GROMACS .gro file of C-alpha atoms in nm:
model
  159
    1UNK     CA    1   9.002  11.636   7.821
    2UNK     CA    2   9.213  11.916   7.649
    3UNK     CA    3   9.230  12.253   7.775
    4UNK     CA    4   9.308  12.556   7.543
    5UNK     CA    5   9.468  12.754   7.854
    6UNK     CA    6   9.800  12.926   7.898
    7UNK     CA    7   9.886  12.927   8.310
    8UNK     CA    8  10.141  13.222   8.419
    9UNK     CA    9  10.287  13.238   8.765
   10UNK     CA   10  10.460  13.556   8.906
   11UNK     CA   11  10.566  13.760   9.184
   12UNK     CA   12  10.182  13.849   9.264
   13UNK     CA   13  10.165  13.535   9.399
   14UNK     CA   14   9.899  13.399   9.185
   15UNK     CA   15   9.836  13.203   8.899
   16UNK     CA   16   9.685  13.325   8.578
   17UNK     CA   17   9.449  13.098   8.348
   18UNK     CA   18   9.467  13.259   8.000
   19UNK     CA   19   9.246  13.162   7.726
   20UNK     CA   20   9.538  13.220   7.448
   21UNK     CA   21   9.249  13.397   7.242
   22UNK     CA   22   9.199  13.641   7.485
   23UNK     CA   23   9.444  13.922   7.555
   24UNK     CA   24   9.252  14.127   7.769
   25UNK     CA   25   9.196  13.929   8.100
   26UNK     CA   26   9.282  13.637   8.271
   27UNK     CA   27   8.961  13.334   8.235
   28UNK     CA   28   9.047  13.308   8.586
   29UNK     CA   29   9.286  13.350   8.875
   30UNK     CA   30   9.354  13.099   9.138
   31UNK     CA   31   9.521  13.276   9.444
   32UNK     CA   32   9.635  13.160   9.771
   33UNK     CA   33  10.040  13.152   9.790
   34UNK     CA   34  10.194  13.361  10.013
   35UNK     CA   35  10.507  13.425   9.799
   36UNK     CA   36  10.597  13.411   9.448
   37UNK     CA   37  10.454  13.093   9.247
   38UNK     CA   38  10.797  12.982   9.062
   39UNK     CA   39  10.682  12.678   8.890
   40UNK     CA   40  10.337  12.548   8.682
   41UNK     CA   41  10.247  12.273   8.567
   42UNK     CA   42   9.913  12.129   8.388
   43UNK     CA   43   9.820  11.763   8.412
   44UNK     CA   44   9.506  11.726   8.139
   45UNK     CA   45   9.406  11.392   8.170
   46UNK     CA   46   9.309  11.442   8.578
   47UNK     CA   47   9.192  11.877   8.487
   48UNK     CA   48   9.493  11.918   8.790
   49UNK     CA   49   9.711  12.229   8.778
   50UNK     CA   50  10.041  12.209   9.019
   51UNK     CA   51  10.165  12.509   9.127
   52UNK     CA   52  10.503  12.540   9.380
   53UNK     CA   53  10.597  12.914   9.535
   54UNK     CA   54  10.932  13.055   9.629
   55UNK     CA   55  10.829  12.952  10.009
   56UNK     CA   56  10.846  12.587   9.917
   57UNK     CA   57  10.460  12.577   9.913
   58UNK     CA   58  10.306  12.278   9.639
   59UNK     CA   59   9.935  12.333   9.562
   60UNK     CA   60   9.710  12.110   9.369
   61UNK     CA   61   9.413  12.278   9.168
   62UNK     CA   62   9.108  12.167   8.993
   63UNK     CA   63   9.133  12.352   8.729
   64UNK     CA   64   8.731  12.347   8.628
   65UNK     CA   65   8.622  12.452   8.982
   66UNK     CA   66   8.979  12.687   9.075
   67UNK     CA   67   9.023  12.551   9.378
   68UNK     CA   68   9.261  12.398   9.536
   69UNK     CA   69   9.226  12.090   9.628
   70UNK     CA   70   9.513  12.036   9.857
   71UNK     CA   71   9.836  12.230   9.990
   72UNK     CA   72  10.210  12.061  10.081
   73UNK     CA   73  10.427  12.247  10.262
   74UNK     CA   74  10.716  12.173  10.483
   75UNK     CA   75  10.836  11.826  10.281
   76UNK     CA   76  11.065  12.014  10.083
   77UNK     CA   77  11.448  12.034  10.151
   78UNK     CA   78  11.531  12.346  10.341
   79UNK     CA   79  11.777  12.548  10.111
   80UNK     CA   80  11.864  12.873   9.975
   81UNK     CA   81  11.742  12.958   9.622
   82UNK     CA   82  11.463  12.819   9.477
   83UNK     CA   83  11.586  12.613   9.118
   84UNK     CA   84  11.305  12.365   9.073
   85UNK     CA   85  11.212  12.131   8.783
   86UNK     CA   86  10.899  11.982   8.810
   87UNK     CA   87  10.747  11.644   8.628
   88UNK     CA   88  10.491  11.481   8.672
   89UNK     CA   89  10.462  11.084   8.552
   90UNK     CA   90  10.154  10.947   8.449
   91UNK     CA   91  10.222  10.616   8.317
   92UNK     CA   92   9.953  10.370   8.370
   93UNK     CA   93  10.164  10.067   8.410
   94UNK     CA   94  10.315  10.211   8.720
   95UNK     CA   95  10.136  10.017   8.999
   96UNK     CA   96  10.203  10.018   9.362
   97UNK     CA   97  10.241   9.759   9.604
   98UNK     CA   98   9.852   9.685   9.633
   99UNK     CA   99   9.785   9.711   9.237
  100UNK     CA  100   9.663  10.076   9.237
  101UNK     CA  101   9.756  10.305   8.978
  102UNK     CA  102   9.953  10.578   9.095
  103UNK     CA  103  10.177  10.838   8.934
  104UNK     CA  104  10.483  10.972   9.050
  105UNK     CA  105  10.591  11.403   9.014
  106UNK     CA  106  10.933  11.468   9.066
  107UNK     CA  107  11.053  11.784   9.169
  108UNK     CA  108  11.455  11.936   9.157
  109UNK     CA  109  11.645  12.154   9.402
  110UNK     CA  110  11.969  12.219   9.266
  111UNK     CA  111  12.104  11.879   9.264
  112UNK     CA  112  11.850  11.727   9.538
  113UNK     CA  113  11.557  11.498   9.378
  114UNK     CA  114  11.260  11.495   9.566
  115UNK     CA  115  10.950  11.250   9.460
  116UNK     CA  116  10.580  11.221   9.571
  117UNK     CA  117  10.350  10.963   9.458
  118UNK     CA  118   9.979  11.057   9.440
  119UNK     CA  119   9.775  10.708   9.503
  120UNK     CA  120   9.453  10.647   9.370
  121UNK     CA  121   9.147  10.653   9.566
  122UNK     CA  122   9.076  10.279   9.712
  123UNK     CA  123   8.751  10.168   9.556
  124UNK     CA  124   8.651   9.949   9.805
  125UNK     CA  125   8.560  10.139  10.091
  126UNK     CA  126   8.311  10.039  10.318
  127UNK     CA  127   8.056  10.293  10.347
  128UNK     CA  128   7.796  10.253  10.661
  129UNK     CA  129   7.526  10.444  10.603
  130UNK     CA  130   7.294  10.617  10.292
  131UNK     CA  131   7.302  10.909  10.403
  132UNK     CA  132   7.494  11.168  10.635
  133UNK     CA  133   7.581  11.060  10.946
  134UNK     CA  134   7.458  11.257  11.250
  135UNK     CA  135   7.647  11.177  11.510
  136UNK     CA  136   7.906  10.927  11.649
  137UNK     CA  137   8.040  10.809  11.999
  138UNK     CA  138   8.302  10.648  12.081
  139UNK     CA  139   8.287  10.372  12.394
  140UNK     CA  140   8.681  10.322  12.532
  141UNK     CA  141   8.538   9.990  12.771
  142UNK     CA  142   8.448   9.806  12.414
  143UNK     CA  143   8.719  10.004  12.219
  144UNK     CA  144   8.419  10.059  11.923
  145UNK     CA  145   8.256  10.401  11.749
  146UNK     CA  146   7.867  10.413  11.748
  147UNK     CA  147   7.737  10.628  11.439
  148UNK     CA  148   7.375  10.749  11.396
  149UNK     CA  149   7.216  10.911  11.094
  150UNK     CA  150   6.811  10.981  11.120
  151UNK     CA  151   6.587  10.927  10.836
  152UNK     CA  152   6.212  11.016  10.825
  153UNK     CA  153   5.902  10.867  10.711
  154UNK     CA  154   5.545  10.966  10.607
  155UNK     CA  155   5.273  10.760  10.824
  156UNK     CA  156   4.992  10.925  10.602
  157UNK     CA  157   5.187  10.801  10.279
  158UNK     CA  158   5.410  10.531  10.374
  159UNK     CA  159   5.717  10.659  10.246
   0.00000   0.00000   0.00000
């Protein structure tokens, strides 16, 4: 998927979507750092947008919904000023150690390098039940959780 969007970071501690097209306003805003957003970068192919503020703050966006999807803070090296270089890899070959595909971003501080590696979501999951689980108990004598979801049925139709 290719997205015709310009993202801006600042001191208003928010990132700017700009439709290059469009002077006049932003197509959207995501907020949610607490101090100046330093750093942005777009990964396409998953519609993710990373972000990383002058507090040493990493958020991941979906860029379709603006949200963000998830927040890292306190993994980064403690430190002055904040000189980062952000890249992410997304090379398919790159499996881990149970034959997932996962991609690697590295990020700079001064001359400290700092990588995560996002995992894919395991496929094989077992899933328990259809639909949403209602409640659960947990029994320490048999060391085992109990769920229970409720479904109901029609007598008149037999549904």
């Amino acid at each position: 998927m290719q997205f015709n969007l310009i993202a801006t970071a600042g001191v208003n501690h928010q990132v700017g979507l700009w439709n290059p097209y469009v002077k006049s306003k932003p197509n959207g805003i995501l907020r949610g750092h607490m101090a100046s957003v330093v750093q942005v970068q777009i990964l396409t192919s998953r519609s993710l947008l990373f972000s990383f503020s002058k507090d040493k703050v990493l958020r991941i966006w979906d860029i379709q919904l603006q949200v963000c999807l998830q927040r890292l803070a306190g993994i980064f090296p403690k430190g002055g000023d904040v000189c980062i270089t952000l890249l992410l890899d997304e090379i398919a070959e790159h499996k881990d150690e149970n034959s997932h595909d996962s991609n690697r971003m590295f990020l700079t501080f001064g001359s400290m390098l700092t990588m995560i590696e996002m995992k894919s979501e395991r496929k094989d999951r077992v899933i328990s039940h259809e639909v949403a689980v209602m409640a659960a108990v947990y029994t320490s004598f048999y060391n085992q959780v109990g769920t229970i979801s409720l479904s109901f049925w029609s007598v008149l139709q037999a549904d």
